[in-house]
mmCIF file of C-alpha atoms in Angstrom:
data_model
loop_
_atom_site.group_PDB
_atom_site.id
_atom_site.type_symbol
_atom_site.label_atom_id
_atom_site.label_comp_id
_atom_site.label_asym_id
_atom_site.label_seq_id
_atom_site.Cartn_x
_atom_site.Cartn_y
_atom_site.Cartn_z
ATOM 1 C CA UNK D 1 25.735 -20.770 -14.742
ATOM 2 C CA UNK D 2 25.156 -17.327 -13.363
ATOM 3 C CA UNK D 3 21.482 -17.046 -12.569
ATOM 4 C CA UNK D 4 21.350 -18.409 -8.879
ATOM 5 C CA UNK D 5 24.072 -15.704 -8.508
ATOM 6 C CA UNK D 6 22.090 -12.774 -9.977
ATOM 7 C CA UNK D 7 20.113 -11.276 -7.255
ATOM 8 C CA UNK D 8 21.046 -7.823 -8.174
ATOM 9 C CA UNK D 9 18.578 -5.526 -10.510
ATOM 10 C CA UNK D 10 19.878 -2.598 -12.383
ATOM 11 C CA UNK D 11 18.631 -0.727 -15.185
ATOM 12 C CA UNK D 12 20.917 0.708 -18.296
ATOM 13 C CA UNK D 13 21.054 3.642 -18.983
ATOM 14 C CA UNK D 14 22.501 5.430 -22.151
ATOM 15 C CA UNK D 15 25.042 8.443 -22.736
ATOM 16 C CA UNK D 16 22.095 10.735 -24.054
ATOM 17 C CA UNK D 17 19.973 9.738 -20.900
ATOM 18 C CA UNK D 18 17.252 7.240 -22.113
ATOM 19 C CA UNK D 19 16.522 4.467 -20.095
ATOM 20 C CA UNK D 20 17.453 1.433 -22.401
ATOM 21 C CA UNK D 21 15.944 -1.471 -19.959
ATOM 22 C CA UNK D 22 15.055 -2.179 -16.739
ATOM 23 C CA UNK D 23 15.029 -4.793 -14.077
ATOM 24 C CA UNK D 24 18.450 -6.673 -15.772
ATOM 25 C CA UNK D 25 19.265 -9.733 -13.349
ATOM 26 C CA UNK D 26 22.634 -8.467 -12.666
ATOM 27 C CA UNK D 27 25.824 -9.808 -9.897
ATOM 28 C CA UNK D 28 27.287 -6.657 -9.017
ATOM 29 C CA UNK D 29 31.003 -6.480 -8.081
ATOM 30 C CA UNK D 30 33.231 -3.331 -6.856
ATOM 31 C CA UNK D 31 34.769 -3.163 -10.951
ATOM 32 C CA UNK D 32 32.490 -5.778 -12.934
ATOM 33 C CA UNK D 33 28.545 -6.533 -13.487
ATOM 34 C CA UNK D 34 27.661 -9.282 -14.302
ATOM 35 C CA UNK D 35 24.510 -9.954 -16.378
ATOM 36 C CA UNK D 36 23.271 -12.929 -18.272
ATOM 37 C CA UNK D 37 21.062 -10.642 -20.931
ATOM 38 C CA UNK D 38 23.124 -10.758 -24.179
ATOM 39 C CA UNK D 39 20.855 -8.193 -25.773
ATOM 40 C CA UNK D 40 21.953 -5.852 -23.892
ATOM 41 C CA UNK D 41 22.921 -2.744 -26.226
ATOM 42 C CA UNK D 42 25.392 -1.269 -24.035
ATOM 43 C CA UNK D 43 28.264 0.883 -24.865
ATOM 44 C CA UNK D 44 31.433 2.691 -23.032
ATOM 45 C CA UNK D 45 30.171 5.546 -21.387
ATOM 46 C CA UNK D 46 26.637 4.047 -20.590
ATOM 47 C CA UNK D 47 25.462 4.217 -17.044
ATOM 48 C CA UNK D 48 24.295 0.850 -14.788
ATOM 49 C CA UNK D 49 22.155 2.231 -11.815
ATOM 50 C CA UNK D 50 21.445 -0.460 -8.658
ATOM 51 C CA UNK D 51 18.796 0.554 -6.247
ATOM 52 C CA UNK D 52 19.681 -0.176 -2.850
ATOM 53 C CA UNK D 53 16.816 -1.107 0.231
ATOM 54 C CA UNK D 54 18.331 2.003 1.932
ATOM 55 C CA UNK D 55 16.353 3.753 -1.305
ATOM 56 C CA UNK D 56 20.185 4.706 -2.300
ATOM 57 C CA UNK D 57 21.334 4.159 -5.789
ATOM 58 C CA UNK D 58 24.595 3.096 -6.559
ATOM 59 C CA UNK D 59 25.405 4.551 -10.136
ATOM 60 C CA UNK D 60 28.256 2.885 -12.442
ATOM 61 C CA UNK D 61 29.939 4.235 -15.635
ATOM 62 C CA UNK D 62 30.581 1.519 -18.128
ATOM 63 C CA UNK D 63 34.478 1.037 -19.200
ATOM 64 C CA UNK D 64 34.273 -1.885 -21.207
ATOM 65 C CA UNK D 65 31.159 -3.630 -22.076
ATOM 66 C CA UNK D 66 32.523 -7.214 -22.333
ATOM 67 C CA UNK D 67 30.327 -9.246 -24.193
ATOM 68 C CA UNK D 68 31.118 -13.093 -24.104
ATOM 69 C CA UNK D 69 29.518 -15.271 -26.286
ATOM 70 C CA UNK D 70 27.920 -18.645 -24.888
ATOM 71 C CA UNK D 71 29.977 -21.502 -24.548
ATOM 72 C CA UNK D 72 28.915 -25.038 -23.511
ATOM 73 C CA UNK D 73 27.221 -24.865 -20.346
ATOM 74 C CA UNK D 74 27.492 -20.857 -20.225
ATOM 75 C CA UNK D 75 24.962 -19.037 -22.016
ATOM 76 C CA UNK D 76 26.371 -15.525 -23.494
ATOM 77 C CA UNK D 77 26.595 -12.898 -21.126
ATOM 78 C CA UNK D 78 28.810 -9.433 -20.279
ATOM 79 C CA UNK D 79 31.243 -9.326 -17.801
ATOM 80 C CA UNK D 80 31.117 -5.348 -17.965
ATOM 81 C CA UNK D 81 33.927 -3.132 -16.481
ATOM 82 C CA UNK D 82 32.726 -0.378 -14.710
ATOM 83 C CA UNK D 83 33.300 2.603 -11.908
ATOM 84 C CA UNK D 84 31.694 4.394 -9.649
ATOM 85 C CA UNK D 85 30.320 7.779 -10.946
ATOM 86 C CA UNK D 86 31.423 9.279 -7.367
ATOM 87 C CA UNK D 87 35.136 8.152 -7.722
ATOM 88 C CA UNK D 88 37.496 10.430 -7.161
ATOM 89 C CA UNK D 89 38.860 11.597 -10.682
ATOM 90 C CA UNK D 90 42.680 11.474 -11.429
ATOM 91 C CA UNK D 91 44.325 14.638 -9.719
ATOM 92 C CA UNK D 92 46.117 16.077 -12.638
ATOM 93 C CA UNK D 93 49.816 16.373 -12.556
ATOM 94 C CA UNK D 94 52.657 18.432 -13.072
ATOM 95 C CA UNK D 95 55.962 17.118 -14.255
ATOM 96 C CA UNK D 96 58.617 19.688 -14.588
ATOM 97 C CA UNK D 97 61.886 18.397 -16.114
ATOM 98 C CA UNK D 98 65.203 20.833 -15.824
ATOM 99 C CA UNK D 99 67.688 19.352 -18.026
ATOM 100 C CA UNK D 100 71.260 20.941 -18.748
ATOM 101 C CA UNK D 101 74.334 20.508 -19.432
ATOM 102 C CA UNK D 102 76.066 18.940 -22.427
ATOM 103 C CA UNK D 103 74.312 16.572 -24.879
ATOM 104 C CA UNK D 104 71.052 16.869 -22.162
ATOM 105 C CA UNK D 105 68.357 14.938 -23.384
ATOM 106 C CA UNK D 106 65.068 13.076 -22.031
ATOM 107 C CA UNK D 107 63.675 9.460 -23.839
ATOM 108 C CA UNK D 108 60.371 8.247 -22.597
ATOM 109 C CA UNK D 109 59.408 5.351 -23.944
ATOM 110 C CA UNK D 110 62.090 5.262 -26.694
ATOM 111 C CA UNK D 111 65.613 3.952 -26.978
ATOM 112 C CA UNK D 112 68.436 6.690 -27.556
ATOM 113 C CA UNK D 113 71.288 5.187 -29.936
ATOM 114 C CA UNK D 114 72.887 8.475 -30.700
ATOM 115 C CA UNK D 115 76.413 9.283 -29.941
ATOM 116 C CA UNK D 116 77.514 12.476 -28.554
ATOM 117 C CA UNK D 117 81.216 13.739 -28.860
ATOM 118 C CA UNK D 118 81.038 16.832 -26.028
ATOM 119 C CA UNK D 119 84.006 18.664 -25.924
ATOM 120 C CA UNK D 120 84.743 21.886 -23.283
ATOM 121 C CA UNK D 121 87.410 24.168 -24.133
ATOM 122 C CA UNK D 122 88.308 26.455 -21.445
ATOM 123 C CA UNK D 123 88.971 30.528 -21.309
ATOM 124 C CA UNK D 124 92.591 30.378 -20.943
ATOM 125 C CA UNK D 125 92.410 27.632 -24.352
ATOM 126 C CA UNK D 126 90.173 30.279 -26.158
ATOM 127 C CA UNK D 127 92.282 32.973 -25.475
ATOM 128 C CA UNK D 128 95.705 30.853 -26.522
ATOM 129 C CA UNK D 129 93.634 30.454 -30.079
ATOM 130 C CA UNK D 130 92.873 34.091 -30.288
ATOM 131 C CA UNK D 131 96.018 35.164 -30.095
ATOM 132 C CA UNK D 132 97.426 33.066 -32.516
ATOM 133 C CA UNK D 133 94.785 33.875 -34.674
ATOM 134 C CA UNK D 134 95.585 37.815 -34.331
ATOM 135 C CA UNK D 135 99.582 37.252 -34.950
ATOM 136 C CA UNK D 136 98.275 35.826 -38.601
ATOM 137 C CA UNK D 137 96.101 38.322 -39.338
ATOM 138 C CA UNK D 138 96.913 41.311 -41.206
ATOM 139 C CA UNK D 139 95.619 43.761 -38.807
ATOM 140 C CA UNK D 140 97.198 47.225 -38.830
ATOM 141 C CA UNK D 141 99.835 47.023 -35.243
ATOM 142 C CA UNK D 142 98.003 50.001 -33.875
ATOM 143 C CA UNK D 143 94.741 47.806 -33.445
ATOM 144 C CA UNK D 144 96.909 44.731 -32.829
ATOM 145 C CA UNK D 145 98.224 46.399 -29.983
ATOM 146 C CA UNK D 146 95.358 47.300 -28.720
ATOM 147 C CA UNK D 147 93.280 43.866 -29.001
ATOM 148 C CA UNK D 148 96.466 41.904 -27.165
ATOM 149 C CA UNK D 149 95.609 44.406 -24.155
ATOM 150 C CA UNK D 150 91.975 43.414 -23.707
ATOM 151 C CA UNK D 151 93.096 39.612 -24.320
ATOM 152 C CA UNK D 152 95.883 39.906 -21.904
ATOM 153 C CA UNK D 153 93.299 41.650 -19.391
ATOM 154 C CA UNK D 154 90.628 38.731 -19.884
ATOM 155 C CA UNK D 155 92.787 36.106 -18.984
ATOM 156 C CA UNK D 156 94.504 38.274 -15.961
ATOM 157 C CA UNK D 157 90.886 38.850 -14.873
ATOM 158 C CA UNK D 158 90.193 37.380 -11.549
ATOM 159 C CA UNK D 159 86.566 37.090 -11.342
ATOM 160 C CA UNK D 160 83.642 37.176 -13.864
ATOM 161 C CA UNK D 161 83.584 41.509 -13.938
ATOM 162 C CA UNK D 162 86.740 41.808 -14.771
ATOM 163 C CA UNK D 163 86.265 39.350 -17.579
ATOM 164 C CA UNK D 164 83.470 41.074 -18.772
ATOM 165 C CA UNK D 165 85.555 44.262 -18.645
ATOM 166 C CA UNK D 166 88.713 42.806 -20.644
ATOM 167 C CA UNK D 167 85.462 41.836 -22.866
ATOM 168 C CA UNK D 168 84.031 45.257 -23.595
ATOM 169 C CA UNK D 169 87.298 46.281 -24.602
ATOM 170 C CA UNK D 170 88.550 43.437 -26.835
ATOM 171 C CA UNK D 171 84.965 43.963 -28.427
ATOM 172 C CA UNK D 172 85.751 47.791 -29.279
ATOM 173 C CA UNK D 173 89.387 47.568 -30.277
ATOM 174 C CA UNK D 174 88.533 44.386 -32.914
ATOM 175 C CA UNK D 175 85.133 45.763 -34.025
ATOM 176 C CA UNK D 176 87.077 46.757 -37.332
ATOM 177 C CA UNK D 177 88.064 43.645 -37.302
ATOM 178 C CA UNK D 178 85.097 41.355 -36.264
ATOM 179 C CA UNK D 179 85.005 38.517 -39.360
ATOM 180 C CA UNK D 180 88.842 37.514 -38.074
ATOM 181 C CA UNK D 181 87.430 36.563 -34.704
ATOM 182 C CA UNK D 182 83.984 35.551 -35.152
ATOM 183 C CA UNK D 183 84.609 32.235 -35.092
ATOM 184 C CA UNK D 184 85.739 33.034 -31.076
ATOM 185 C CA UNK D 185 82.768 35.161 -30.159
ATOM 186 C CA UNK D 186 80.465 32.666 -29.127
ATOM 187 C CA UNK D 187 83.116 31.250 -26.826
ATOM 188 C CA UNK D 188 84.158 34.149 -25.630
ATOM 189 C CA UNK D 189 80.779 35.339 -24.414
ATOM 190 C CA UNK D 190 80.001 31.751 -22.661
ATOM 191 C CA UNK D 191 82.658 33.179 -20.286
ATOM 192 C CA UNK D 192 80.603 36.170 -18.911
#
């Protein structure tokens, strides 16, 4: 079927270098060779060189050998998918992903059927709860006194330094008393 169309000649050449054959009646397209030769040992990786008149060689890398076996009428032959050895490569890329926010996440290629409950609570709600956390404590009214100050000057505060301030000195008046507020000290330092 193919040999009126096989005018090209190429020779095979393996990974390590050795010339495998010579002189294969070959069709040469842009991404497939064609050649009617079925004992043809060749692999991914191999090389298919083509002498041009100019005294040029065009040189191929093999993909995908592609053997086909004969079928009525069609003797067996590869259909081999190749490139050009002087193809520009694949520019390698950079993909930088900035996720944030609550319950961020990234799924390539996969299907997500989580649920997320995401729940904010504002300073002013923090604050409410760490009050009424300090009136039922136990802690001695001298220190009481002192940690309602720095709560009542965190939530006065009106920017981020005077937060931080109010901060620094609810920190030092309840440091005596730091397991009845833990569970707030996370919260309170997202606020800084």
């Amino acid at each position: 079927m193919f040999e009126g169309m096989l005018n090209d000649r190429v020779t095979l050449v393996k990974k390590d270098g050795t010339v495998a054959k010579e002189n294969i009646h070959a069709m040469v397209q842009p991404k497939t060779i064609f050649m009617d030769d079925a004992t043809l040992p060749i692999e991914p990786g191999d090389r298919l060189l083509r002498l041009l008149p100019s005294g040029l060689v065009d040189e191929y890398i093999v993909n995908e050998p592609g053997f086909y076996s004969g079928l009525r009428g069609m003797k067996a032959h590869f259909q081999t998918k190749v490139k050009r050895s002087d193809a520009p490569a694949a520019q390698p890329s950079t993909i930088i992903n900035n996720i944030q926010g609550n319950n961020a996440r990234v799924n390539i290629n996969s299907t997500d059927n989580s649920q997320n409950l995401a729940m904010e609570i504002g300073a002013s709600e923090t604050l409410r709860a760490l009050r009424e956390e300090l009136d039922r404590s136990s802690i001695p009214a001298d220190d009481a006194h002192a940690i309602r100050e720095a709560i009542e000057k965190m939530e006065t505060a009106g920017s981020k330094e005077g937060f931080r301030e109010g901060y620094q000195s609810f920190m030092a008046a309840a440091a005596n008393h730091v397991t009845v507020f833990a569970p707030f000290l996370g919260a309170l330092a997202s606020f800084l």
